[in-house]
């Protein structure tokens, strides 16, 4: 509605340069090209009438005033959309984007509850992930479901806090941020690979996917950040105290979460089940959980001096 | 301490190479992995050792696939 007075203005200004061009160039070709692009926009339906001439008017008004540039613009945009389709199709082969969307379906309440759970898991009673017709419920609706938002944010925050900590000790340089980030990433990847290998060797039939393991391994960054920040604010004793608390919390969190996924149902309920296989699984759960505090200390002790 | 991603890649390649070049007669037979001994149990408890042997054998098959084609 607003555009109709200016629309005629645009159209007027658009017609003038084209009339200028039409005289020196072959009049027939110029007019055909021009009429093609805007004629299609006009001919589609009345709804596009406002958008089409206005967009063409804007572009012609700014720099491009001849119909060849309009063609080039249309060709370029079609190329771009083709390129985007190709990228989407090939990217989906390496990184399953639709599966990743599940892990990022979080909201503020979930993040708050999960962070509280990571620091104080002792009061929480029901650790099972609820399902909805064979598919796990999105993290938004179930606080026990693993997500990738907290690990991703935690990783980035860890790198930034590490830079801050190094800066307070006058050991900072911008390359160190990259070094810290890649180092922490490498440790994460190695831990996930080690856990995958050990799960394969013990032949656990579990529905833990690789991304789930990545999420569980990324939860320790929260404890690391809390420890380092406490160390920065209050000195070394506070760092050790906070780290100890977070290590214990992560240990309990991992055991309670992994127990339901790795152990057989009878053992998960707490009953003693004999057999080497259950024992192996128990040891595996304990060692995965015990590796977390080790990594937490290893990745932060050089930051707080 | 300062590991890079390239370092991880190097480590992975070296480990896979190490698994691929394990010699059957001299080394693996001492651990009970011979060419004759197959995977006996198909029950639901293969055990850690059988899994390790399966893993080693599959890595070597994948890594040596092209070699066997060349020799034949």
mmCIF file of C-alpha atoms in Angstrom:
data_model
loop_
_atom_site.group_PDB
_atom_site.id
_atom_site.type_symbol
_atom_site.label_atom_id
_atom_site.label_comp_id
_atom_site.label_asym_id
_atom_site.label_seq_id
_atom_site.Cartn_x
_atom_site.Cartn_y
_atom_site.Cartn_z
ATOM 1 C CA UNK A 1 0.000 0.000 0.000
ATOM 2 C CA UNK A 2 2.787 2.311 0.899
ATOM 3 C CA UNK A 3 4.721 1.463 -2.184
ATOM 4 C CA UNK A 4 2.321 2.593 -4.869
ATOM 5 C CA UNK A 5 3.327 6.266 -5.006
ATOM 6 C CA UNK A 6 7.017 5.399 -4.946
ATOM 7 C CA UNK A 7 6.427 2.515 -7.279
ATOM 8 C CA UNK A 8 5.406 4.799 -10.040
ATOM 9 C CA UNK A 9 8.382 6.963 -9.188
ATOM 10 C CA UNK A 10 10.712 3.979 -9.485
ATOM 11 C CA UNK A 11 9.126 2.934 -12.668
ATOM 12 C CA UNK A 12 9.526 6.351 -14.102
ATOM 13 C CA UNK A 13 13.160 6.495 -13.172
ATOM 14 C CA UNK A 14 13.670 2.997 -14.474
ATOM 15 C CA UNK A 15 12.150 3.758 -17.830
ATOM 16 C CA UNK A 16 14.328 6.733 -18.467
ATOM 17 C CA UNK A 17 17.757 5.063 -18.434
ATOM 18 C CA UNK A 18 16.382 2.233 -20.518
ATOM 19 C CA UNK A 19 15.073 4.658 -23.022
ATOM 20 C CA UNK A 20 18.499 6.141 -23.095
ATOM 21 C CA UNK A 21 20.042 2.770 -23.771
ATOM 22 C CA UNK A 22 17.579 1.694 -26.312
ATOM 23 C CA UNK A 23 18.548 4.256 -28.900
ATOM 24 C CA UNK A 24 22.245 3.365 -29.395
ATOM 25 C CA UNK A 25 21.889 -0.414 -28.935
ATOM 26 C CA UNK A 26 19.785 -2.653 -31.118
ATOM 27 C CA UNK A 27 16.411 -1.495 -30.004
ATOM 28 C CA UNK A 28 14.732 -4.835 -30.513
ATOM 29 C CA UNK A 29 17.115 -6.909 -28.382
ATOM 30 C CA UNK A 30 17.256 -4.402 -25.574
ATOM 31 C CA UNK A 31 13.542 -4.092 -25.351
ATOM 32 C CA UNK A 32 13.015 -7.835 -25.504
ATOM 33 C CA UNK A 33 15.423 -8.483 -22.639
ATOM 34 C CA UNK A 34 13.941 -5.780 -20.574
ATOM 35 C CA UNK A 35 10.425 -6.883 -21.179
ATOM 36 C CA UNK A 36 11.289 -10.477 -20.413
ATOM 37 C CA UNK A 37 12.474 -9.957 -16.885
ATOM 38 C CA UNK A 38 9.899 -7.482 -15.760
ATOM 39 C CA UNK A 39 7.154 -8.950 -17.896
ATOM 40 C CA UNK A 40 7.545 -12.240 -16.091
ATOM 41 C CA UNK A 41 7.367 -10.422 -12.805
ATOM 42 C CA UNK A 42 4.274 -8.585 -13.918
ATOM 43 C CA UNK A 43 2.668 -11.569 -15.521
ATOM 44 C CA UNK A 44 2.969 -13.857 -12.511
ATOM 45 C CA UNK A 45 0.325 -12.335 -10.420
ATOM 46 C CA UNK A 46 -0.689 -9.120 -8.766
ATOM 47 C CA UNK A 47 0.995 -10.041 -5.510
ATOM 48 C CA UNK A 48 4.449 -9.883 -7.000
ATOM 49 C CA UNK A 49 3.748 -6.665 -8.711
ATOM 50 C CA UNK A 50 4.825 -4.631 -5.768
ATOM 51 C CA UNK A 51 7.905 -6.659 -4.992
ATOM 52 C CA UNK A 52 9.138 -7.227 -8.564
ATOM 53 C CA UNK A 53 9.281 -3.765 -10.003
ATOM 54 C CA UNK A 54 10.338 -2.383 -6.665
ATOM 55 C CA UNK A 55 13.325 -4.715 -6.437
ATOM 56 C CA UNK A 56 14.228 -4.158 -10.054
ATOM 57 C CA UNK A 57 13.702 -0.483 -9.553
ATOM 58 C CA UNK A 58 15.976 -0.431 -6.532
ATOM 59 C CA UNK A 59 18.743 -2.335 -8.289
ATOM 60 C CA UNK A 60 18.462 -0.292 -11.428
ATOM 61 C CA UNK A 61 18.448 2.837 -9.420
ATOM 62 C CA UNK A 62 21.587 1.958 -7.498
ATOM 63 C CA UNK A 63 24.196 0.790 -10.000
ATOM 64 C CA UNK A 64 22.846 -1.509 -12.671
ATOM 65 C CA UNK A 65 20.688 0.199 -15.140
ATOM 66 C CA UNK A 66 20.822 -2.077 -18.137
ATOM 67 C CA UNK A 67 18.958 -5.304 -18.785
ATOM 68 C CA UNK A 68 22.124 -7.389 -19.184
ATOM 69 C CA UNK A 69 22.921 -6.787 -15.553
ATOM 70 C CA UNK A 70 19.448 -7.910 -14.638
ATOM 71 C CA UNK A 71 20.084 -11.128 -16.494
ATOM 72 C CA UNK A 72 23.443 -11.523 -14.828
ATOM 73 C CA UNK A 73 21.817 -10.953 -11.463
ATOM 74 C CA UNK A 74 19.213 -13.619 -12.113
ATOM 75 C CA UNK A 75 21.843 -16.056 -13.377
ATOM 76 C CA UNK A 76 24.074 -15.384 -10.399
ATOM 77 C CA UNK A 77 21.285 -15.953 -7.940
ATOM 78 C CA UNK A 78 20.323 -19.211 -9.608
ATOM 79 C CA UNK A 79 23.975 -20.304 -9.449
ATOM 80 C CA UNK A 80 24.088 -19.425 -5.788
ATOM 81 C CA UNK A 81 20.988 -21.455 -5.017
ATOM 82 C CA UNK A 82 22.407 -24.415 -6.948
ATOM 83 C CA UNK A 83 25.624 -24.135 -5.016
ATOM 84 C CA UNK A 84 23.742 -24.028 -1.766
ATOM 85 C CA UNK A 85 21.798 -27.154 -2.668
ATOM 86 C CA UNK A 86 25.014 -28.960 -3.479
ATOM 87 C CA UNK A 87 26.637 -27.882 -0.227
ATOM 88 C CA UNK A 88 23.588 -28.951 1.768
ATOM 89 C CA UNK A 89 23.471 -32.325 0.114
ATOM 90 C CA UNK A 90 27.163 -33.041 0.594
ATOM 91 C CA UNK A 91 27.378 -31.619 4.079
ATOM 92 C CA UNK A 92 24.592 -33.890 5.179
ATOM 93 C CA UNK A 93 26.753 -36.860 4.325
ATOM 94 C CA UNK A 94 29.495 -35.920 6.778
ATOM 95 C CA UNK A 95 27.628 -34.135 9.506
ATOM 96 C CA UNK A 96 24.090 -35.433 9.977
ATOM 97 C CA UNK A 97 22.420 -32.093 10.307
ATOM 98 C CA UNK A 98 18.941 -33.414 11.019
ATOM 99 C CA UNK A 99 20.271 -35.501 13.883
ATOM 100 C CA UNK A 100 22.217 -32.570 15.231
ATOM 101 C CA UNK A 101 19.107 -30.452 15.369
ATOM 102 C CA UNK A 102 17.744 -32.773 18.021
ATOM 103 C CA UNK A 103 20.695 -32.052 20.260
ATOM 104 C CA UNK A 104 20.288 -28.318 19.995
ATOM 105 C CA UNK A 105 16.574 -28.239 20.741
ATOM 106 C CA UNK A 106 16.982 -26.708 24.147
ATOM 107 C CA UNK A 107 15.471 -23.864 26.029
ATOM 108 C CA UNK A 108 16.499 -21.756 28.984
ATOM 109 C CA UNK A 109 14.718 -23.858 31.592
ATOM 110 C CA UNK A 110 16.458 -26.996 30.404
ATOM 111 C CA UNK A 111 19.864 -25.346 30.381
ATOM 112 C CA UNK A 112 19.338 -24.003 33.878
ATOM 113 C CA UNK A 113 18.227 -27.349 35.237
ATOM 114 C CA UNK A 114 21.009 -29.210 33.509
ATOM 115 C CA UNK A 115 23.687 -26.873 34.798
ATOM 116 C CA UNK A 116 22.301 -27.284 38.279
ATOM 117 C CA UNK A 117 22.359 -31.030 37.789
ATOM 118 C CA UNK A 118 25.971 -30.971 36.642
ATOM 119 C CA UNK A 119 27.056 -29.158 39.762
ATOM 120 C CA UNK A 120 24.708 -30.844 42.242
ATOM 121 C CA UNK A 121 23.456 -34.218 41.055
ATOM 122 C CA UNK A 122 22.814 -35.687 44.461
ATOM 123 C CA UNK A 123 19.156 -34.902 44.886
ATOM 124 C CA UNK A 124 17.948 -35.969 41.478
ATOM 125 C CA UNK A 125 16.129 -39.264 41.538
ATOM 126 C CA UNK A 126 14.867 -40.226 38.124
ATOM 127 C CA UNK A 127 17.680 -40.468 35.626
ATOM 128 C CA UNK A 128 15.903 -42.225 32.823
ATOM 129 C CA UNK A 129 15.448 -40.646 29.454
ATOM 130 C CA UNK A 130 11.815 -40.647 28.463
ATOM 131 C CA UNK A 131 10.945 -41.919 25.033
ATOM 132 C CA UNK A 132 8.172 -41.103 22.681
ATOM 133 C CA UNK A 133 7.393 -43.980 20.318
ATOM 134 C CA UNK A 134 10.967 -45.262 20.125
ATOM 135 C CA UNK A 135 12.539 -41.891 19.634
ATOM 136 C CA UNK A 136 14.026 -40.078 22.574
ATOM 137 C CA UNK A 137 12.240 -36.948 23.593
ATOM 138 C CA UNK A 138 13.897 -33.658 22.707
ATOM 139 C CA UNK A 139 16.046 -32.162 25.456
ATOM 140 C CA UNK A 140 13.568 -29.378 25.840
ATOM 141 C CA UNK A 141 11.113 -31.752 27.462
ATOM 142 C CA UNK A 142 13.365 -34.048 29.423
ATOM 143 C CA UNK A 143 16.174 -32.921 31.662
ATOM 144 C CA UNK A 144 17.939 -36.287 31.420
ATOM 145 C CA UNK A 145 18.397 -36.186 27.677
ATOM 146 C CA UNK A 146 21.908 -35.302 26.454
ATOM 147 C CA UNK A 147 22.328 -32.168 24.413
ATOM 148 C CA UNK A 148 25.149 -30.523 22.534
ATOM 149 C CA UNK A 149 24.378 -26.941 23.402
ATOM 150 C CA UNK A 150 25.953 -26.977 26.850
ATOM 151 C CA UNK A 151 29.116 -28.786 25.712
ATOM 152 C CA UNK A 152 29.562 -26.446 22.750
ATOM 153 C CA UNK A 153 29.041 -23.322 24.810
ATOM 154 C CA UNK A 154 31.159 -24.771 27.567
ATOM 155 C CA UNK A 155 34.035 -25.443 25.196
ATOM 156 C CA UNK A 156 34.001 -21.919 23.824
ATOM 157 C CA UNK A 157 33.703 -20.439 27.302
ATOM 158 C CA UNK A 158 36.565 -22.624 28.468
ATOM 159 C CA UNK A 159 38.810 -21.275 25.717
ATOM 160 C CA UNK A 160 37.871 -17.710 26.603
ATOM 161 C CA UNK A 161 38.323 -18.233 30.320
ATOM 162 C CA UNK A 162 41.679 -19.880 29.636
ATOM 163 C CA UNK A 163 42.714 -16.794 27.698
ATOM 164 C CA UNK A 164 41.550 -14.619 30.570
ATOM 165 C CA UNK A 165 43.458 -16.690 33.103
ATOM 166 C CA UNK A 166 46.607 -16.577 31.018
ATOM 167 C CA UNK A 167 46.176 -12.854 30.628
ATOM 168 C CA UNK A 168 46.096 -12.278 34.354
ATOM 169 C CA UNK A 169 49.453 -14.006 34.546
ATOM 170 C CA UNK A 170 50.904 -11.964 31.665
ATOM 171 C CA UNK A 171 51.359 -15.094 29.623
ATOM 172 C CA UNK A 172 48.762 -14.285 27.018
ATOM 173 C CA UNK A 173 49.228 -14.004 23.303
ATOM 174 C CA UNK A 174 46.513 -14.483 20.665
ATOM 175 C CA UNK A 175 48.036 -17.692 19.351
ATOM 176 C CA UNK A 176 47.611 -19.265 22.745
ATOM 177 C CA UNK A 177 43.851 -19.159 22.345
ATOM 178 C CA UNK A 178 44.116 -21.307 19.270
ATOM 179 C CA UNK A 179 46.576 -23.624 20.989
ATOM 180 C CA UNK A 180 44.270 -24.059 23.972
ATOM 181 C CA UNK A 181 41.267 -24.652 21.756
ATOM 182 C CA UNK A 182 42.920 -27.260 19.573
ATOM 183 C CA UNK A 183 44.514 -28.961 22.524
ATOM 184 C CA UNK A 184 41.219 -29.283 24.365
ATOM 185 C CA UNK A 185 39.535 -30.447 21.172
ATOM 186 C CA UNK A 186 42.168 -33.122 20.632
ATOM 187 C CA UNK A 187 41.758 -34.417 24.166
ATOM 188 C CA UNK A 188 38.010 -34.510 23.659
ATOM 189 C CA UNK A 189 38.302 -36.442 20.418
ATOM 190 C CA UNK A 190 40.756 -38.875 21.956
ATOM 191 C CA UNK A 191 38.483 -39.440 24.896
ATOM 192 C CA UNK A 192 35.484 -40.095 22.671
ATOM 193 C CA UNK A 193 37.500 -42.495 20.524
ATOM 194 C CA UNK A 194 38.802 -44.307 23.585
ATOM 195 C CA UNK A 195 35.296 -44.683 24.950
ATOM 196 C CA UNK A 196 34.045 -45.938 21.585
ATOM 197 C CA UNK A 197 36.861 -48.451 21.387
ATOM 198 C CA UNK A 198 36.239 -49.739 24.872
ATOM 199 C CA UNK A 199 32.509 -49.993 24.210
ATOM 200 C CA UNK A 200 33.278 -52.058 21.140
ATOM 201 C CA UNK A 201 35.661 -54.328 22.991
ATOM 202 C CA UNK A 202 33.274 -55.047 25.804
ATOM 203 C CA UNK A 203 30.427 -55.638 23.325
ATOM 204 C CA UNK A 204 27.920 -53.536 25.083
ATOM 205 C CA UNK A 205 24.602 -53.393 23.334
ATOM 206 C CA UNK A 206 23.643 -49.860 23.936
ATOM 207 C CA UNK A 207 21.823 -47.128 22.131
ATOM 208 C CA UNK A 208 24.473 -44.561 22.947
ATOM 209 C CA UNK A 209 25.441 -42.834 19.740
ATOM 210 C CA UNK A 210 28.743 -41.122 19.089
ATOM 211 C CA UNK A 211 27.117 -37.745 19.498
ATOM 212 C CA UNK A 212 25.756 -38.832 22.882
ATOM 213 C CA UNK A 213 29.272 -39.695 23.976
ATOM 214 C CA UNK A 214 30.501 -36.366 22.676
ATOM 215 C CA UNK A 215 27.812 -34.653 24.724
ATOM 216 C CA UNK A 216 28.699 -36.557 27.891
ATOM 217 C CA UNK A 217 32.371 -35.836 27.449
ATOM 218 C CA UNK A 218 31.624 -32.178 26.911
ATOM 219 C CA UNK A 219 29.766 -31.776 30.178
ATOM 220 C CA UNK A 220 32.994 -31.587 32.120
ATOM 221 C CA UNK A 221 33.776 -28.176 30.673
ATOM 222 C CA UNK A 222 31.181 -26.703 32.995
ATOM 223 C CA UNK A 223 33.055 -27.932 36.045
ATOM 224 C CA UNK A 224 36.367 -26.776 34.597
ATOM 225 C CA UNK A 225 35.032 -23.274 34.040
ATOM 226 C CA UNK A 226 33.630 -23.093 37.559
ATOM 227 C CA UNK A 227 36.974 -24.202 38.968
ATOM 228 C CA UNK A 228 39.050 -21.786 36.940
ATOM 229 C CA UNK A 229 36.763 -18.840 37.667
ATOM 230 C CA UNK A 230 36.849 -19.622 41.379
ATOM 231 C CA UNK A 231 40.609 -19.818 41.164
ATOM 232 C CA UNK A 232 40.815 -16.482 39.406
ATOM 233 C CA UNK A 233 38.567 -14.771 41.897
ATOM 234 C CA UNK A 234 39.716 -16.253 45.162
ATOM 235 C CA UNK A 235 43.132 -17.843 44.615
ATOM 236 C CA UNK A 236 44.488 -21.354 44.521
ATOM 237 C CA UNK A 237 42.723 -22.866 47.525
ATOM 238 C CA UNK A 238 39.383 -21.834 46.071
ATOM 239 C CA UNK A 239 40.380 -23.394 42.779
ATOM 240 C CA UNK A 240 41.180 -26.695 44.428
ATOM 241 C CA UNK A 241 37.979 -26.665 46.450
ATOM 242 C CA UNK A 242 35.774 -25.800 43.506
ATOM 243 C CA UNK A 243 37.515 -28.350 41.294
ATOM 244 C CA UNK A 244 37.125 -31.045 43.925
ATOM 245 C CA UNK A 245 33.451 -30.322 44.262
ATOM 246 C CA UNK A 246 32.898 -30.309 40.500
ATOM 247 C CA UNK A 247 34.934 -33.476 40.023
ATOM 248 C CA UNK A 248 32.849 -35.324 42.567
ATOM 249 C CA UNK A 249 29.679 -33.966 40.991
ATOM 250 C CA UNK A 250 30.687 -35.000 37.486
ATOM 251 C CA UNK A 251 31.738 -38.420 38.735
ATOM 252 C CA UNK A 252 28.352 -39.050 40.301
ATOM 253 C CA UNK A 253 26.557 -37.561 37.319
ATOM 254 C CA UNK A 254 28.364 -39.784 34.836
ATOM 255 C CA UNK A 255 27.912 -42.914 36.873
ATOM 256 C CA UNK A 256 24.225 -42.342 37.351
ATOM 257 C CA UNK A 257 23.682 -41.488 33.706
ATOM 258 C CA UNK A 258 25.812 -44.234 32.217
ATOM 259 C CA UNK A 259 24.577 -46.872 34.585
ATOM 260 C CA UNK A 260 21.210 -46.898 32.902
ATOM 261 C CA UNK A 261 22.662 -46.994 29.441
ATOM 262 C CA UNK A 262 25.526 -49.423 29.745
ATOM 263 C CA UNK A 263 24.615 -51.930 32.373
ATOM 264 C CA UNK A 264 22.010 -54.564 32.016
ATOM 265 C CA UNK A 265 18.713 -53.742 33.582
ATOM 266 C CA UNK A 266 19.141 -55.893 36.642
ATOM 267 C CA UNK A 267 22.491 -54.402 37.503
ATOM 268 C CA UNK A 268 21.210 -50.911 36.868
ATOM 269 C CA UNK A 269 18.615 -51.335 39.509
ATOM 270 C CA UNK A 270 21.294 -52.006 42.047
ATOM 271 C CA UNK A 271 21.010 -55.734 42.462
ATOM 272 C CA UNK A 272 24.275 -57.610 42.445
ATOM 273 C CA UNK A 273 24.563 -59.611 39.267
ATOM 274 C CA UNK A 274 27.429 -62.010 38.901
ATOM 275 C CA UNK A 275 29.248 -62.729 35.702
ATOM 276 C CA UNK A 276 32.385 -61.369 34.107
ATOM 277 C CA UNK A 277 30.473 -59.416 31.547
ATOM 278 C CA UNK A 278 28.550 -57.387 34.040
ATOM 279 C CA UNK A 279 31.710 -56.857 35.986
ATOM 280 C CA UNK A 280 33.446 -55.587 32.870
ATOM 281 C CA UNK A 281 30.611 -53.228 32.175
ATOM 282 C CA UNK A 282 30.736 -51.938 35.703
ATOM 283 C CA UNK A 283 34.464 -51.343 35.421
ATOM 284 C CA UNK A 284 33.919 -49.591 32.117
ATOM 285 C CA UNK A 285 31.335 -47.247 33.604
ATOM 286 C CA UNK A 286 33.588 -46.504 36.551
ATOM 287 C CA UNK A 287 36.597 -45.803 34.377
ATOM 288 C CA UNK A 288 34.685 -43.501 32.034
ATOM 289 C CA UNK A 289 33.415 -41.591 35.020
ATOM 290 C CA UNK A 290 36.834 -41.528 36.656
ATOM 291 C CA UNK A 291 38.497 -40.221 33.513
ATOM 292 C CA UNK A 292 36.451 -37.051 33.713
ATOM 293 C CA UNK A 293 38.043 -35.608 36.864
ATOM 294 C CA UNK A 294 41.474 -36.535 35.524
ATOM 295 C CA UNK A 295 40.832 -34.548 32.368
ATOM 296 C CA UNK A 296 39.349 -31.710 34.325
ATOM 297 C CA UNK A 297 42.484 -31.366 36.392
ATOM 298 C CA UNK A 298 44.808 -31.927 33.453
ATOM 299 C CA UNK A 299 43.260 -29.211 31.353
ATOM 300 C CA UNK A 300 43.080 -26.548 34.029
ATOM 301 C CA UNK A 301 45.990 -26.877 36.421
ATOM 302 C CA UNK A 302 48.324 -24.844 34.253
ATOM 303 C CA UNK A 303 45.849 -21.993 34.137
ATOM 304 C CA UNK A 304 45.722 -21.192 37.815
ATOM 305 C CA UNK A 305 49.019 -20.434 39.437
ATOM 306 C CA UNK B 1 50.509 -30.825 26.334
ATOM 307 C CA UNK B 2 49.883 -28.592 23.356
ATOM 308 C CA UNK B 3 48.393 -31.088 21.012
ATOM 309 C CA UNK B 4 47.214 -30.000 17.638
ATOM 310 C CA UNK B 5 44.758 -31.636 15.306
ATOM 311 C CA UNK B 6 47.576 -32.505 12.986
ATOM 312 C CA UNK B 7 49.276 -34.327 15.807
ATOM 313 C CA UNK B 8 46.107 -36.328 16.354
ATOM 314 C CA UNK B 9 45.994 -37.221 12.689
ATOM 315 C CA UNK B 10 49.622 -38.354 12.784
ATOM 316 C CA UNK B 11 48.921 -40.473 15.849
ATOM 317 C CA UNK B 12 45.918 -42.090 14.207
ATOM 318 C CA UNK B 13 47.848 -42.917 11.068
ATOM 319 C CA UNK B 14 50.750 -44.370 13.002
ATOM 320 C CA UNK B 15 48.471 -46.492 15.159
ATOM 321 C CA UNK B 16 46.598 -47.881 12.185
ATOM 322 C CA UNK B 17 49.876 -48.607 10.470
ATOM 323 C CA UNK B 18 51.141 -50.390 13.565
ATOM 324 C CA UNK B 19 48.080 -52.601 13.626
ATOM 325 C CA UNK B 20 48.409 -53.319 9.948
ATOM 326 C CA UNK B 21 52.009 -54.477 10.104
ATOM 327 C CA UNK B 22 51.685 -56.884 13.000
ATOM 328 C CA UNK B 23 53.263 -60.101 11.880
ATOM 329 C CA UNK B 24 51.171 -63.185 12.337
ATOM 330 C CA UNK B 25 53.779 -65.858 12.854
ATOM 331 C CA UNK B 26 56.287 -64.046 14.928
ATOM 332 C CA UNK B 27 54.096 -62.062 17.176
ATOM 333 C CA UNK B 28 50.423 -62.761 17.184
ATOM 334 C CA UNK B 29 50.673 -66.522 17.519
ATOM 335 C CA UNK B 30 52.142 -66.069 20.932
ATOM 336 C CA UNK B 31 48.911 -64.437 21.978
ATOM 337 C CA UNK B 32 46.761 -67.187 20.620
ATOM 338 C CA UNK B 33 45.915 -65.590 17.328
ATOM 339 C CA UNK B 34 46.838 -67.973 14.598
ATOM 340 C CA UNK B 35 45.681 -68.121 11.051
ATOM 341 C CA UNK B 36 43.894 -71.365 11.777
ATOM 342 C CA UNK B 37 42.085 -70.361 14.902
ATOM 343 C CA UNK B 38 38.824 -68.852 13.891
ATOM 344 C CA UNK B 39 36.264 -67.179 16.029
ATOM 345 C CA UNK B 40 34.792 -70.164 17.773
ATOM 346 C CA UNK B 41 31.946 -68.745 19.725
ATOM 347 C CA UNK B 42 29.057 -67.032 18.012
ATOM 348 C CA UNK B 43 27.170 -66.956 21.248
ATOM 349 C CA UNK B 44 26.374 -63.766 22.923
ATOM 350 C CA UNK B 45 29.617 -63.524 24.814
ATOM 351 C CA UNK B 46 32.542 -63.131 22.447
ATOM 352 C CA UNK B 47 34.810 -61.809 25.139
ATOM 353 C CA UNK B 48 37.398 -59.084 25.018
ATOM 354 C CA UNK B 49 40.115 -61.178 23.392
ATOM 355 C CA UNK B 50 37.910 -62.282 20.523
ATOM 356 C CA UNK B 51 36.845 -58.705 19.952
ATOM 357 C CA UNK B 52 40.446 -57.516 19.894
ATOM 358 C CA UNK B 53 41.352 -60.211 17.400
ATOM 359 C CA UNK B 54 38.354 -59.345 15.243
ATOM 360 C CA UNK B 55 39.330 -55.700 15.319
ATOM 361 C CA UNK B 56 42.945 -56.426 14.360
ATOM 362 C CA UNK B 57 41.896 -58.716 11.577
ATOM 363 C CA UNK B 58 39.387 -56.238 10.155
ATOM 364 C CA UNK B 59 41.878 -53.358 10.262
ATOM 365 C CA UNK B 60 44.441 -55.471 8.470
ATOM 366 C CA UNK B 61 41.944 -56.584 5.858
ATOM 367 C CA UNK B 62 40.950 -53.022 5.134
ATOM 368 C CA UNK B 63 44.524 -51.744 5.041
ATOM 369 C CA UNK B 64 45.880 -54.608 2.989
ATOM 370 C CA UNK B 65 43.052 -54.859 0.530
ATOM 371 C CA UNK B 66 44.793 -52.962 -2.234
ATOM 372 C CA UNK B 67 48.072 -54.840 -1.639
ATOM 373 C CA UNK B 68 46.488 -58.185 -2.250
ATOM 374 C CA UNK B 69 45.000 -56.993 -5.468
ATOM 375 C CA UNK B 70 48.404 -55.834 -6.661
ATOM 376 C CA UNK B 71 50.175 -59.077 -5.810
ATOM 377 C CA UNK B 72 47.623 -61.257 -7.505
#
